[in-house]
Each structure stands twice: as C-alpha cells, then as structure tokens.
Coordinates of C-alpha atoms in Angstrom, one line a residue:
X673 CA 0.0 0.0 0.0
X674 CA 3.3 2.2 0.7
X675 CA 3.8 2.0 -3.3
X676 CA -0.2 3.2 -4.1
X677 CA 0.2 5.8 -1.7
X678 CA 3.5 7.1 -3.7
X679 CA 2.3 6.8 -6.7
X680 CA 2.8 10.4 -7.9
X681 CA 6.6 10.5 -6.8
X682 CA 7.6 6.9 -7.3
X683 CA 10.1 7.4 -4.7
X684 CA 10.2 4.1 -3.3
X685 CA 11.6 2.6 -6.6
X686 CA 15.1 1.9 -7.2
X687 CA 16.1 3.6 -9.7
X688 CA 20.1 2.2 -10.4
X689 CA 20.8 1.7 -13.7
X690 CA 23.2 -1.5 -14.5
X691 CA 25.5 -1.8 -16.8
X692 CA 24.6 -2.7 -20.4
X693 CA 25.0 -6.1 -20.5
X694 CA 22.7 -9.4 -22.0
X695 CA 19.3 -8.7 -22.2
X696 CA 19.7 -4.5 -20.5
X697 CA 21.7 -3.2 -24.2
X698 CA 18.3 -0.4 -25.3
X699 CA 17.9 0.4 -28.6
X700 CA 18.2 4.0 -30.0
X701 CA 15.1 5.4 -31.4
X702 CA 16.0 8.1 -34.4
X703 CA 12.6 9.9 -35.7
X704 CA 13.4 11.8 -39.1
X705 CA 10.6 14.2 -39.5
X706 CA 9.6 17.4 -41.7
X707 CA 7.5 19.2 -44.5
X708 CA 6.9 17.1 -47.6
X709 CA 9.8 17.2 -50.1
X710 CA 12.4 18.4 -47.0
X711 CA 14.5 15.6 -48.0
X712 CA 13.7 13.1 -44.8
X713 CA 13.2 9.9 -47.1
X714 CA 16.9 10.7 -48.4
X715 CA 18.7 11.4 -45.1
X716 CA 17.0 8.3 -44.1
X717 CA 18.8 6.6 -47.3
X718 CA 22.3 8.6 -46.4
X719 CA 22.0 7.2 -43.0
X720 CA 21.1 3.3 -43.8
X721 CA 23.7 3.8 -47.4
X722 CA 21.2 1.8 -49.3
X723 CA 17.6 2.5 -50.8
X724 CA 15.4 2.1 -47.8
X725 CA 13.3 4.8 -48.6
X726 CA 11.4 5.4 -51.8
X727 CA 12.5 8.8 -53.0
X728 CA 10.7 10.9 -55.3
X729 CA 10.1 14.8 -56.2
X730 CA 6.2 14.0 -55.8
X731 CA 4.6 15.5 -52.5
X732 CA 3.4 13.1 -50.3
X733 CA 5.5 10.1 -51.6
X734 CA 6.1 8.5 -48.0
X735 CA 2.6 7.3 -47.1
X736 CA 3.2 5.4 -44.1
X737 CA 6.5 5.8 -41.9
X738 CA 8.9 3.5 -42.9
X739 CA 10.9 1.6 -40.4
X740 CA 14.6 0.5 -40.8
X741 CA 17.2 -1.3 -38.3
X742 CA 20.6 -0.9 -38.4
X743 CA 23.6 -0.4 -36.1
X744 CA 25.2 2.2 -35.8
X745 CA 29.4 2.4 -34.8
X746 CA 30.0 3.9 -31.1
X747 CA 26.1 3.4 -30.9
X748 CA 24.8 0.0 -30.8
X749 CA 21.3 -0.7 -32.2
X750 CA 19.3 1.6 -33.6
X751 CA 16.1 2.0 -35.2
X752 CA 14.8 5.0 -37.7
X753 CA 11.5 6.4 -38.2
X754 CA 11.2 7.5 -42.6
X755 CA 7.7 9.5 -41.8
X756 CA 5.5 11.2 -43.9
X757 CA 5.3 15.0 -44.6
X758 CA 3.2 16.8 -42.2
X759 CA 1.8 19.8 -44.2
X760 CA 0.0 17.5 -46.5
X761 CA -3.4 19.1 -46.3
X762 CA -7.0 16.5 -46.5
X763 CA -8.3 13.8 -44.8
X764 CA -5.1 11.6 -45.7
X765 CA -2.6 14.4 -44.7
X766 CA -4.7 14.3 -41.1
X767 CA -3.6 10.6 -40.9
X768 CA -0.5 10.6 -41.9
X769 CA 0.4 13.7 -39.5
X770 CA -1.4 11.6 -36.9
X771 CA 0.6 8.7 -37.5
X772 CA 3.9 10.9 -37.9
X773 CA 3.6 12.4 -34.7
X774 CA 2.9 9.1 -33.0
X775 CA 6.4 7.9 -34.1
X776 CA 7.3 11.4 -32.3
X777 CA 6.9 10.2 -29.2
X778 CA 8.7 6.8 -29.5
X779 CA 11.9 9.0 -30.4
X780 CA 15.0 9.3 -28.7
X781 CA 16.6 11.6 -31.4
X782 CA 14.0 13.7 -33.4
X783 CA 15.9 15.3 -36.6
X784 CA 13.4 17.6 -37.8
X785 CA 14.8 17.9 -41.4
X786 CA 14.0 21.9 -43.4
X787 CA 14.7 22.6 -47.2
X788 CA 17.6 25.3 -47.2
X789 CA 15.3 27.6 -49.5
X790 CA 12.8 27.7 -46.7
X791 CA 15.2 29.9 -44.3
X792 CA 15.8 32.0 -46.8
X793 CA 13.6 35.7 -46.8
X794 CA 10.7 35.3 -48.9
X795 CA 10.9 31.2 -48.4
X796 CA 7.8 29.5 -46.6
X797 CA 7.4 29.8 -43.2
X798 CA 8.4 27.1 -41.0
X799 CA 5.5 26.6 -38.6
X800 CA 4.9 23.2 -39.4
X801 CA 9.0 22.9 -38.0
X802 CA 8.1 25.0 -35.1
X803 CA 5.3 22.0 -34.6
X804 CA 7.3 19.5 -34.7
X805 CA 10.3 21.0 -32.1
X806 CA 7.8 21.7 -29.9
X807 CA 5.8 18.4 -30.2
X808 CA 9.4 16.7 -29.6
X809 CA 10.5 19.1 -26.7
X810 CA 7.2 18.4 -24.8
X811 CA 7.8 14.7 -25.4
X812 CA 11.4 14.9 -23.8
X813 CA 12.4 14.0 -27.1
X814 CA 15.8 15.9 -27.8
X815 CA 15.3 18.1 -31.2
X816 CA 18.1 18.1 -33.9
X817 CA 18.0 20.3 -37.0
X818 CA 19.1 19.2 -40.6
X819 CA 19.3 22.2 -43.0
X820 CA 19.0 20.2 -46.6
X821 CA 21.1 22.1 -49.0
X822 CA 19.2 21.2 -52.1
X823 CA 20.4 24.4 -54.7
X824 CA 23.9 24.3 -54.0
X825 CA 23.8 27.1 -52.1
X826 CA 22.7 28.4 -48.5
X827 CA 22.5 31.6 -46.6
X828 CA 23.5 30.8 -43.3
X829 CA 22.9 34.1 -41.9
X830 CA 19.3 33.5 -42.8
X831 CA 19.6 29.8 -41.4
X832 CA 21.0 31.5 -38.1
X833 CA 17.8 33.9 -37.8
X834 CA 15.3 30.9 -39.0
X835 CA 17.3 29.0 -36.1
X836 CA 17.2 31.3 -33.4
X837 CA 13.3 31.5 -34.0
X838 CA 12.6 28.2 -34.2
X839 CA 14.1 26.9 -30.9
X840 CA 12.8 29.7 -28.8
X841 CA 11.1 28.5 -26.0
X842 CA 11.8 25.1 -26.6
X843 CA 13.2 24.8 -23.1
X844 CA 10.0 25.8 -21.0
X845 CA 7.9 23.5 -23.8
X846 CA 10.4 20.9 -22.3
X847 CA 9.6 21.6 -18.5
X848 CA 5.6 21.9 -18.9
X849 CA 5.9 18.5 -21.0
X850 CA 7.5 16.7 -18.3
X851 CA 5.1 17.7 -15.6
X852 CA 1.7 17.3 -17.7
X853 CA 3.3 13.2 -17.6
X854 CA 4.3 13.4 -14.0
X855 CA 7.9 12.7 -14.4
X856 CA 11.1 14.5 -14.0
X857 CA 13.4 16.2 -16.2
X858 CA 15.5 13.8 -17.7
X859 CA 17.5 16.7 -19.3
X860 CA 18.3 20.4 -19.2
X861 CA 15.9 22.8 -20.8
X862 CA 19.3 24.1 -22.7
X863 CA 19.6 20.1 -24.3
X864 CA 16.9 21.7 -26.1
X865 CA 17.0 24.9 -26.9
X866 CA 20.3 24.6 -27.7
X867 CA 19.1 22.5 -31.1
X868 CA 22.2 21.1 -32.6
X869 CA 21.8 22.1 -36.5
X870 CA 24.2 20.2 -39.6
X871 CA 23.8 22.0 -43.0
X872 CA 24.6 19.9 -45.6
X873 CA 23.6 18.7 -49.2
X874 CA 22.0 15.4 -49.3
X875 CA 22.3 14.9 -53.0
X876 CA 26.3 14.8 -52.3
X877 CA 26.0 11.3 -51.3
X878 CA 29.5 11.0 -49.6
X879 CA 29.9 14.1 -48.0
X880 CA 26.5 13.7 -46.6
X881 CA 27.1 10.3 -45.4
X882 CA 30.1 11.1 -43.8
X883 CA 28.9 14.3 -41.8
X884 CA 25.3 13.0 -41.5
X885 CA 26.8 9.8 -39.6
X886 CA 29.1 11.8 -37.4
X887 CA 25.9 14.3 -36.6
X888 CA 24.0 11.6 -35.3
X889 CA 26.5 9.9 -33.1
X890 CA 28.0 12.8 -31.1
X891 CA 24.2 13.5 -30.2
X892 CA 23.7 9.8 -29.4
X893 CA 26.1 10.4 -26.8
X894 CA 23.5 12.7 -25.1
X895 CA 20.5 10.4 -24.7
X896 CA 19.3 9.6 -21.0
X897 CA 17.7 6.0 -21.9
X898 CA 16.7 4.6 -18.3
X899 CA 16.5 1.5 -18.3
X900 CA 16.4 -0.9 -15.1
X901 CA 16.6 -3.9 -14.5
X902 CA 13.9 -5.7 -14.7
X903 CA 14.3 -7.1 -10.6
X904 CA 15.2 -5.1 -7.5
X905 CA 19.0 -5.1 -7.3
X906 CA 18.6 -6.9 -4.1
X907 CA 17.7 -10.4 -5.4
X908 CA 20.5 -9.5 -8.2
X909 CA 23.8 -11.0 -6.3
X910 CA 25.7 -14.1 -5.8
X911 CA 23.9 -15.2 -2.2
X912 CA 20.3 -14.4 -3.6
X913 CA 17.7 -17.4 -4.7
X914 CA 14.9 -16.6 -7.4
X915 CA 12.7 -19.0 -8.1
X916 CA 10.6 -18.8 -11.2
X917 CA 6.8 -20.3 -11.3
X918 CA 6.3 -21.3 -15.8
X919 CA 3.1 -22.4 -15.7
X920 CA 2.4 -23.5 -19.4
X921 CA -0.7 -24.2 -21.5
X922 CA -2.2 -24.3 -24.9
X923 CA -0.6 -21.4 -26.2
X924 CA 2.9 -21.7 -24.7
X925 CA 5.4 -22.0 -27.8
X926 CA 7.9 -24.7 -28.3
X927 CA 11.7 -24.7 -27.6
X928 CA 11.5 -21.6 -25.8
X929 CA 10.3 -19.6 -23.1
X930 CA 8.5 -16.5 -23.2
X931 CA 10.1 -13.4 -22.9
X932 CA 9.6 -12.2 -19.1
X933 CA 10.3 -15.1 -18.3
X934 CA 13.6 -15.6 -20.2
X935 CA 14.8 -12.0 -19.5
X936 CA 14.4 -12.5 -15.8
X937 CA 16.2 -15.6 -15.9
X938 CA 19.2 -14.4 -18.0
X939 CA 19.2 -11.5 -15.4
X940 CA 19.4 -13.5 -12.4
X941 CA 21.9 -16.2 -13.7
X942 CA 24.3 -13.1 -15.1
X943 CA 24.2 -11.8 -11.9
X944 CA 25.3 -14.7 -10.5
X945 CA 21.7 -15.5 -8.4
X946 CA 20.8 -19.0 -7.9
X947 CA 18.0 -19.6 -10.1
X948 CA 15.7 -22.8 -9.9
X949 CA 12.3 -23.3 -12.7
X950 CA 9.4 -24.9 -11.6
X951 CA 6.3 -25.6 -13.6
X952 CA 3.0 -25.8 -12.1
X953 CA 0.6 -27.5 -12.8
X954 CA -2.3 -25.9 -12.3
X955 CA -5.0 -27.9 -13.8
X956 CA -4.2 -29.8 -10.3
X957 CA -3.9 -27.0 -8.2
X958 CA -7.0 -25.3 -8.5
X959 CA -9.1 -29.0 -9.8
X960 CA -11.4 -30.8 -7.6
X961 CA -9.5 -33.9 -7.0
X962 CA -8.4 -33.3 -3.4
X963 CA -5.3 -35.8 -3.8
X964 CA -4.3 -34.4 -7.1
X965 CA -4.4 -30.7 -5.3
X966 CA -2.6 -32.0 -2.4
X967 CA 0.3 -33.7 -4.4
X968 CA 1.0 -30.6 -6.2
X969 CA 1.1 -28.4 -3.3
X970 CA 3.4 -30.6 -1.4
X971 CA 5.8 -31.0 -5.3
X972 CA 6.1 -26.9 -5.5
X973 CA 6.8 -26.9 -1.8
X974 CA 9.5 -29.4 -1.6
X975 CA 11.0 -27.2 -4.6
X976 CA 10.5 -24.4 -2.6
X977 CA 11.9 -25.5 0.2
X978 CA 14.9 -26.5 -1.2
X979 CA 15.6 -23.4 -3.4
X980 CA 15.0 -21.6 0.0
X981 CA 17.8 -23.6 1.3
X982 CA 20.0 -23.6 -1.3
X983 CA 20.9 -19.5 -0.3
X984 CA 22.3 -18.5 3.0
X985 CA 19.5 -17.7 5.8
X986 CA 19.6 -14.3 5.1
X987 CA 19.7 -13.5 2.1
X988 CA 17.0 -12.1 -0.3
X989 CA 14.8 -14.4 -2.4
X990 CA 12.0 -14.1 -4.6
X991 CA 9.1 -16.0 -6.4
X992 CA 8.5 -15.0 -9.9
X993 CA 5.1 -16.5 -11.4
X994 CA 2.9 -16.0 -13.7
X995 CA 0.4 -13.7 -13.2
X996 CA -2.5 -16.4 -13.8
X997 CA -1.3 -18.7 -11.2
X998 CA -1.5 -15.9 -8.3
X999 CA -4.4 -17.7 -6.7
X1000 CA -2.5 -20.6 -6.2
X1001 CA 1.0 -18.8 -5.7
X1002 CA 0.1 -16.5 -3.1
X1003 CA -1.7 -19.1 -0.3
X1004 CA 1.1 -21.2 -0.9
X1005 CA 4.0 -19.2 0.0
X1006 CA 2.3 -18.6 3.3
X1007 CA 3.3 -20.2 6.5
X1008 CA 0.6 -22.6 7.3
X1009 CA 1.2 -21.6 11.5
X1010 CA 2.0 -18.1 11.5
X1011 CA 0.9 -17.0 8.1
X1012 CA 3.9 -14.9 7.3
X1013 CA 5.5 -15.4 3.8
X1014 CA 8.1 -17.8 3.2
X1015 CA 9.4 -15.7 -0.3
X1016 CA 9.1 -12.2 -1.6
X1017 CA 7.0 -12.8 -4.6
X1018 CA 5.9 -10.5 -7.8
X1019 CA 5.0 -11.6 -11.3
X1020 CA 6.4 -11.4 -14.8
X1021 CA 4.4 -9.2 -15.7
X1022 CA 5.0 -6.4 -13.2
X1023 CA 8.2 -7.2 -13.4
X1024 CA 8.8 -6.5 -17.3
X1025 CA 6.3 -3.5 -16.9
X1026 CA 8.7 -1.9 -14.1
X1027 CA 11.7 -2.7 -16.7
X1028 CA 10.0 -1.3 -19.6
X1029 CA 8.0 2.0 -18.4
X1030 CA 11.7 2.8 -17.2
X1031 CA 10.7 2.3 -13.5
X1032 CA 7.6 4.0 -13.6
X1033 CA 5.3 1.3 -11.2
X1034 CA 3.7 3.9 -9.0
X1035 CA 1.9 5.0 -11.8
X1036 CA 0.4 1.7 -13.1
X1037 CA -0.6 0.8 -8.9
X1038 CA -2.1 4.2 -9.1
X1039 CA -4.4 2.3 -11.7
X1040 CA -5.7 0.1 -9.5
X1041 CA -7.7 2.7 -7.5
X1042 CA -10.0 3.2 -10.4
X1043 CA -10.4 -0.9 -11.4
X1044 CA -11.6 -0.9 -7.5
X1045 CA -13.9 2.0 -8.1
X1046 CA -15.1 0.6 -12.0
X1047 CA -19.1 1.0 -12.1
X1048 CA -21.2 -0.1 -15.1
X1049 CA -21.5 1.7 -18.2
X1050 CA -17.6 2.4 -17.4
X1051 CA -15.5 1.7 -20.6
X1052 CA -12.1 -0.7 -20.0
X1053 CA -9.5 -0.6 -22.8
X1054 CA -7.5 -4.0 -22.9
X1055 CA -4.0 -3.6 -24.3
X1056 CA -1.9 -6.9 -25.0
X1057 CA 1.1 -5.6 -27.2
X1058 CA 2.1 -9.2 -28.4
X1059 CA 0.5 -10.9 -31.9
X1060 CA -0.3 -14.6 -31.4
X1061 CA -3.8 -16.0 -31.9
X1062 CA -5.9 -16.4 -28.9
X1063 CA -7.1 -20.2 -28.9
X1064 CA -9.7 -19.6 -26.2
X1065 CA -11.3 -22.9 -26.9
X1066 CA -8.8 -24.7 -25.5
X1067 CA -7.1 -22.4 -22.6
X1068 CA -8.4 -19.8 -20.5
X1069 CA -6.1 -16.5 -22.6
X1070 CA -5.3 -14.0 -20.2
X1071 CA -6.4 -10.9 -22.5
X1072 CA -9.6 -12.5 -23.7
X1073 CA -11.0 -14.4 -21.1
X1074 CA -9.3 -14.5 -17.7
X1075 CA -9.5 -10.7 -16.9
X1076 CA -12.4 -10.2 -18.5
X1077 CA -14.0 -12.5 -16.1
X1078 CA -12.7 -11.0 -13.2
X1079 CA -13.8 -7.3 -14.5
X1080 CA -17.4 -8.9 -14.8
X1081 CA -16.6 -10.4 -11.0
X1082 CA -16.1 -7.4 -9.3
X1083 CA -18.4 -5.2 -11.4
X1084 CA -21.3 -6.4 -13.9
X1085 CA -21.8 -4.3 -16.8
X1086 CA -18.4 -2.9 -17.4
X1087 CA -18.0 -2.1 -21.7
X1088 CA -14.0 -3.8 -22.7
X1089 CA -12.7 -3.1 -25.7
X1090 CA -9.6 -5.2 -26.8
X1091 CA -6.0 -3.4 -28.6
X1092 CA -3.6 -6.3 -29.8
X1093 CA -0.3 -5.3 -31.5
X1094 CA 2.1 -3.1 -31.4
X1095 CA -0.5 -0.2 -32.2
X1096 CA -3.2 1.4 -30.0
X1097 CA -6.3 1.6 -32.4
X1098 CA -6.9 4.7 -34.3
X1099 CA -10.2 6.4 -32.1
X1100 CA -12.1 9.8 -33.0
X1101 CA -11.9 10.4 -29.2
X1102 CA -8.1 8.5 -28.4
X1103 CA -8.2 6.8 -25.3
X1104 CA -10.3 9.8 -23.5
X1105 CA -13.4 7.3 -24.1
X1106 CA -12.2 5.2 -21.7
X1107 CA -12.1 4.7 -18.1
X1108 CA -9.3 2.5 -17.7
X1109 CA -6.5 1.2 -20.0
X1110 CA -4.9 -2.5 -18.7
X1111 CA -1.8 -3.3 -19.8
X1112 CA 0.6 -6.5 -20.6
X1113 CA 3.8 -6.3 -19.6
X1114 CA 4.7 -5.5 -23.0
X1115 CA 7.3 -7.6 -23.9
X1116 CA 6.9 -7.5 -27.4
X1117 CA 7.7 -3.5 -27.5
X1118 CA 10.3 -1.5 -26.8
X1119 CA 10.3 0.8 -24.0
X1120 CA 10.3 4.2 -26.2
X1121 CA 6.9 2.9 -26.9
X1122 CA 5.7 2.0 -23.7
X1123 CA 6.9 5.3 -23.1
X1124 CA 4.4 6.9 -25.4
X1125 CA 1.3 4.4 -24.6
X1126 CA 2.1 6.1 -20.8
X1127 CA 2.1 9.5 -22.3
X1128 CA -1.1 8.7 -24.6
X1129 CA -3.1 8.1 -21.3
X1130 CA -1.6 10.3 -19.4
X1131 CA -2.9 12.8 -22.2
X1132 CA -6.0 11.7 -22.1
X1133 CA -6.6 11.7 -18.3
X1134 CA -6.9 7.8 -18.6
X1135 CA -5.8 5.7 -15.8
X1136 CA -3.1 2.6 -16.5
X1137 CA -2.8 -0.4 -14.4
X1138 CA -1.4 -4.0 -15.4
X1139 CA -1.9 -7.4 -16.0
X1140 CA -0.1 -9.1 -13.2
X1141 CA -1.1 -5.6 -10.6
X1142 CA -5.0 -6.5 -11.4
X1143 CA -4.8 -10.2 -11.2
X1144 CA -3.0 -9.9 -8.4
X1145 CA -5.8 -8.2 -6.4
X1146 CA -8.7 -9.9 -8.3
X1147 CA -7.4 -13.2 -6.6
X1148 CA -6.8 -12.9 -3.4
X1149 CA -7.2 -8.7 -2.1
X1150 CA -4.8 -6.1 -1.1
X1151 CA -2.5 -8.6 0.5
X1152 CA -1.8 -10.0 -2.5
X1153 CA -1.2 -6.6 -4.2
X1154 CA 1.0 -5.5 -1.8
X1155 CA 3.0 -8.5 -1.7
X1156 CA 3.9 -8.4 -5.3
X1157 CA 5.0 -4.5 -5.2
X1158 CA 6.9 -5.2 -2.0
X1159 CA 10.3 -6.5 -3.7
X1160 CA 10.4 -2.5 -5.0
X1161 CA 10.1 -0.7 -1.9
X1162 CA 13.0 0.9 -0.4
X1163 CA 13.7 1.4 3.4
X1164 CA 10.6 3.5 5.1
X1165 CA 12.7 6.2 5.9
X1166 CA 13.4 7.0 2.6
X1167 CA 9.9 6.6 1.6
X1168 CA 8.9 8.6 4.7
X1169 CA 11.2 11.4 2.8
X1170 CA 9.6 11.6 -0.1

C-alpha cells in the first residue's frame, strides 16, 4: 500500500541503472521528420547507405513511416522512423500527420529535417518545424535540425535567424511537457534549446554520409535511456535465490520460453543468483480432486523449500510467477502456522512493466484505484502488445478471457474493448473514451513505446494499471497486491522522505 500511496513521486523505486550487459543493451530510437519534399526519405537513405526509402520529387510520396534497423558504430542498435510529410493538407494528410507524430513520441533523437530555400527571406514559413520542435520538446524527445542544402547554395545568416526563431522556448515547452506526464526532467531545458543544426547537401552522397553519420553519433552520446533492470538489485547478487513459477498451457510455444520469463532468468543467472524453474501444474492446483491438489502443493513446496535452502539464511529471495497462477501462488508461499510469507513474490508481468516503463510502477498501482472503483456503463481498454492467436477454446487466454471475467466479478456491466499489436487503435476520441486502460507487460515493444502508450493516457486523463497488478488483487485482495510491489520498496525512511 506504501507504493499506491507514492504513486505520484515513485520514490520508493530503485532507480540504479546497471550496466549494459545481456538482455539491459536499449535500442536508440531516431525519428526523421519534416515538411513534404524536405528531403527526410533521403537522409534516411544517407544514413542506412542503401535505398530504404522510396525517394521521389512528388509531394506526399512517404505514405506510411517507414521503419529501418541498423547499427550504428559507437552506438549500438538503432532504429529509424522515414515519416511522412506533415503539411500535406486532406483527410489523408490528417492521418498521416497523426501517425507521424505518434512515431514522435517513440523517439530518442527527433531530426526535424528543413529545405535550405525555406530559411531564406521570402521562403515559406516554418511553422509546421516550429510544430514538430515543440511536439518533440514536450515529449522529452531531444530536437536536432538538418538544413538540406538542395540548390547548392545556403544563406547561413538566414539559417542562423530561422534557427534562433525556431528553438525559442523550446526549453520551457520541455519543462511543462514533463510535468503534464508526472515525471522528471531527464534533461536540461538548454539540451533543447540549444538545437544542434548540420547544414549539408543530401544529393552529395559521400559528404552527406560522412557528416550526417558523425551528426548523429555525437548526439547519441546525449540520450538519457533509463532502463532498469527488470528485478530489485537486491535479489541481483551471488547469495540471492529466485525461483521462477512457468506455468504452461495451450498457447505456450515450443523450444523456448517466453520473454519475461527468459529476460528474468538471464538477469538472475548473469548476476550470478541462484536460479531454480518450476512448472505448475495448475490444472491440479486449483481442480477438484483433493489428492491431485494436495500432491501438487506438497511438489512446489519441496521445490520451494529446497531453493529456500539452497541461499544463506539471510539472504534475499524471490518467487516470480505468472500472473495467472497468483491464486494458487500466493496461499502457498504462506506459513501454514503463523501465516507470514516464506518468499518475496511479484510476477512477470509487473516485473517486465517496471523494466520497460523505465521504473515507472507507482503509476500503473495508481491504476488500480479506479479498477476498485469501476461502475457499469464504465468503458475498460484491454492492451496486450504481443500478436499470437488467442485459442480460447482450448485455454483460458489471459487478455480475452481471464481478466475479463474478473472485470465482470467485481463489477457487472463494465464495456471492454480489446488493442492487440504493437498499435493502440486509431479512435475519434483516443483513449479519453475510456475509463481504464490495462496493460501487458509489454514484452513484445520496446520501451520508447511503452513510453508513449504512458504519455497517450496520461494525455488523455486515462488511468493505467497492469496485467499481473490486477490479477494480483482480483485473486486474493490487497495482500496479495502488496506482496507483489513489495520487492520494490526501499527502506521507510526513505519513503517517509519523499
């Protein structure tokens, strides 16, 4: 309850970054963005040296942003947004300027990208740039500026005075960004009015290649990415036990794990934890042969135990499960005399979500005041980020039928709408329609766009919780809830000083 009642500050999370080893190396999100027939489809080219992009003197060419991965020397892996022009006027231009800005906000790097003859006095004016700084300055995104040199010729004294205008203010659109999501300042309001310009000619395919690649890795340099590791640090060390619950069914795949659960093993084994997989079975855990139950129980406890055993008295442990198998999980890991718990214990699925909202919990147990307070007629959005096909015939899928059921449990009438993929669907209203959004732990994303799904609701006024959070407290109450956000809080005093 410490971590609901922090939810705005999030200061009882650790927030220790490790170093960038195994599963913790980020990827660098580059956005190239601009007026139609800027020259972004050919920087995008310049920077990939092949023909990723379709290039063309016809206005509106780029229909759809274009995605290319690469990696990039003194960088690592990086991905780059192609998007479409965003002064295209119609119904189409409203999409694509939708869409466009969307890739905005999953940007580490935004190079907004301005036709030389545009700076220049009697040129166009550059409000649609202005747009586009300021949409990337309220995002946190740090704004660069590409001056495409397409006569031969520039004025650079009228590039200067098109500069100085168009990174006014960026700064303060910067600092009222960050607190309209409730975070802090990951930069200074300088990283962005600052705005690093190149001016160079794209058609000179070497020279641009050259000083376009150099451009974009001294700015690398400058990104903040926070990413954390995906457990407390605690249970991250040679004496520490975890002890991982893989429950599988119908729609497990073969020859692998899934990802939350691989990630948190690789983490604990690199960090040297002792690590021990167990998989319940839970069509005898929760099925009405007594004897069946009873042999289970006493099988997970035994390989409990001796996990428990295998680390010094005193040293931290945890049980990671699956969400789904918190009704079993948490009873379990009780003392049967005093009723204490034997294990810290959380689930893969908060887990992954602290690790990919970039430690941002609080927020998504904030969440959880509104599923307690759903009444009907309210509208629940159901966001599962991954692909597969649900086979609901045959196993009770999380998304589709498991939650579901426990929304119509706790309140009858409640309206859920269901988002699969790696896109939030396109609504007249965006998420402000809804009442709650509940989220996987969004595995199959990166975090710059779990980033911009938490700035989407946050736009809207929506409330975010999580998978493992709700299912957590639909089985078994606020001691179950607070038992799986324990393993992040820090000592009381520092939470006390918050």
């Amino acid at each position: 309850r410490r971590v609901l009642s922090t939810s705005t500050s999030g200061a009882v999370l650790k927030k220790k970054a490790g170093p960038v080893k195994g599963s913790d190396v980020p990827r660098l999100n580059i956005g190239i963005f601009g007026s139609m027939n800027a020259g972004k489809s050919l920087l995008m080219n310049r920077i990939t040296r092949q023909e990723t992009s379709i290039v063309d003197s016809t206005p509106g060419t780029t229909a759809d942003t274009k995605i290319a991965l690469f990696e990039m020397h003194d960088v690592g892996p990086t991905k780059l947004f192609d998007t479409a022009g965003v002064d295209e006027a119609g119904d189409l231009g409203a999409k694509k300027r939708a869409k466009t800005l969307s890739s905005m906000k999953e940007s580490d790097l935004a190079v907004v990208v301005v036709d030389a003859d545009a700076t220049a006095a009697g040129g166009p004016n550059l409000s649609w740039e202005r747009e586009l700084l300021e949409a990337a300055a309220h995002q946190g995104v740090l704004p660069l500026l590409l001056v495409n040199v397409k006569s031969g010729h520039v004025d650079k004294s009228a590039v200067d005075k098109a500069r100085a205008a168009l990174c006014e203010g960026l700064g303060a659109k910067a600092t009222e960004g960050a607190a309209a999501r409730g975070v802090a300042m990951a930069y200074a309001a300088s990283d962005f009015s600052d705005l690093p310009t190149l001016i160079v000619d794209l058609a000179d395919e070497a020279d641009a290649i050259q000083r376009v690649t150099n451009f974009l890795q001294s700015n690398a340099t400058r990104v903040k990415a926070f990413m954390p590791r995906a457990l407390p640090e605690r249970y991250l060390r040679p004496d520490a036990g975890v002890f991982l619950n893989i429950p599988m069914d119908a729609e497990t795949p073969s020859m692998r794990l899934l990802r939350p659960q691989a990630l948190v093993q690789e983490e604990a084994i690199r960090h040297w934890a002792t690590t021990v997989s167990y998989r319940m079975d839970l069509g005898a855990a929760r099925g009405d042969d007594a004897e069946a139950r009873e042999r289970e129980r006493l099988r997970f406890q035994r390989a409990l135990r001796a996990a428990i055993d295998a680390c010094p008295p005193d040293a931290p442990k945890i049980l990671v499960t699956d969400s789904q198998a918190m009704d079993v999980v948490h009873p379990w890991t009780l003392d049967e005399t005093t009723g204490k718990p034997l294990v810290d214990i959380t689930t893969f699925s908060i887990a992954m979500m602290h690790r990919m909202s970039g430690a941002r919990l609080p927020l998504f147990a904030d969440g959880m005041r509104k599923f307690q307070a759903l009444r009907p007629g309210d509208k629940v959005l159901m966001a599962e980020a991954c692909n597969h096909n649900r086979i609901t015939d045959v196993c009770n899928d999380i998304g589709m039928v498991q939650i579901p059921d426990m929304i119509a449990s706790h309140c009858d009438g409640v309206n859920i709408d269901h988002a699969f993929g790696r896109e939030f669907p396109a609504l007249d209203k965006g998420l402000s329609e809804y009442d709650l959004v509940i989220h996987c732990g969004a595995c199959m994303i990166d975090h710059q766009k779990v980033r911009a799904r938490i700035s989407d609701a946050l736009e809207a006024g929506v409330p975010i919780t999580n998978y493992g959070l709700l299912m957590s407290y639909a089985y078994n109450g606020h001691d179950a809830l607070d038992r799986v956000l324990q393993p992040w809080e820090e000592t009381g005093a520092a939470a006390a000083g918050a």
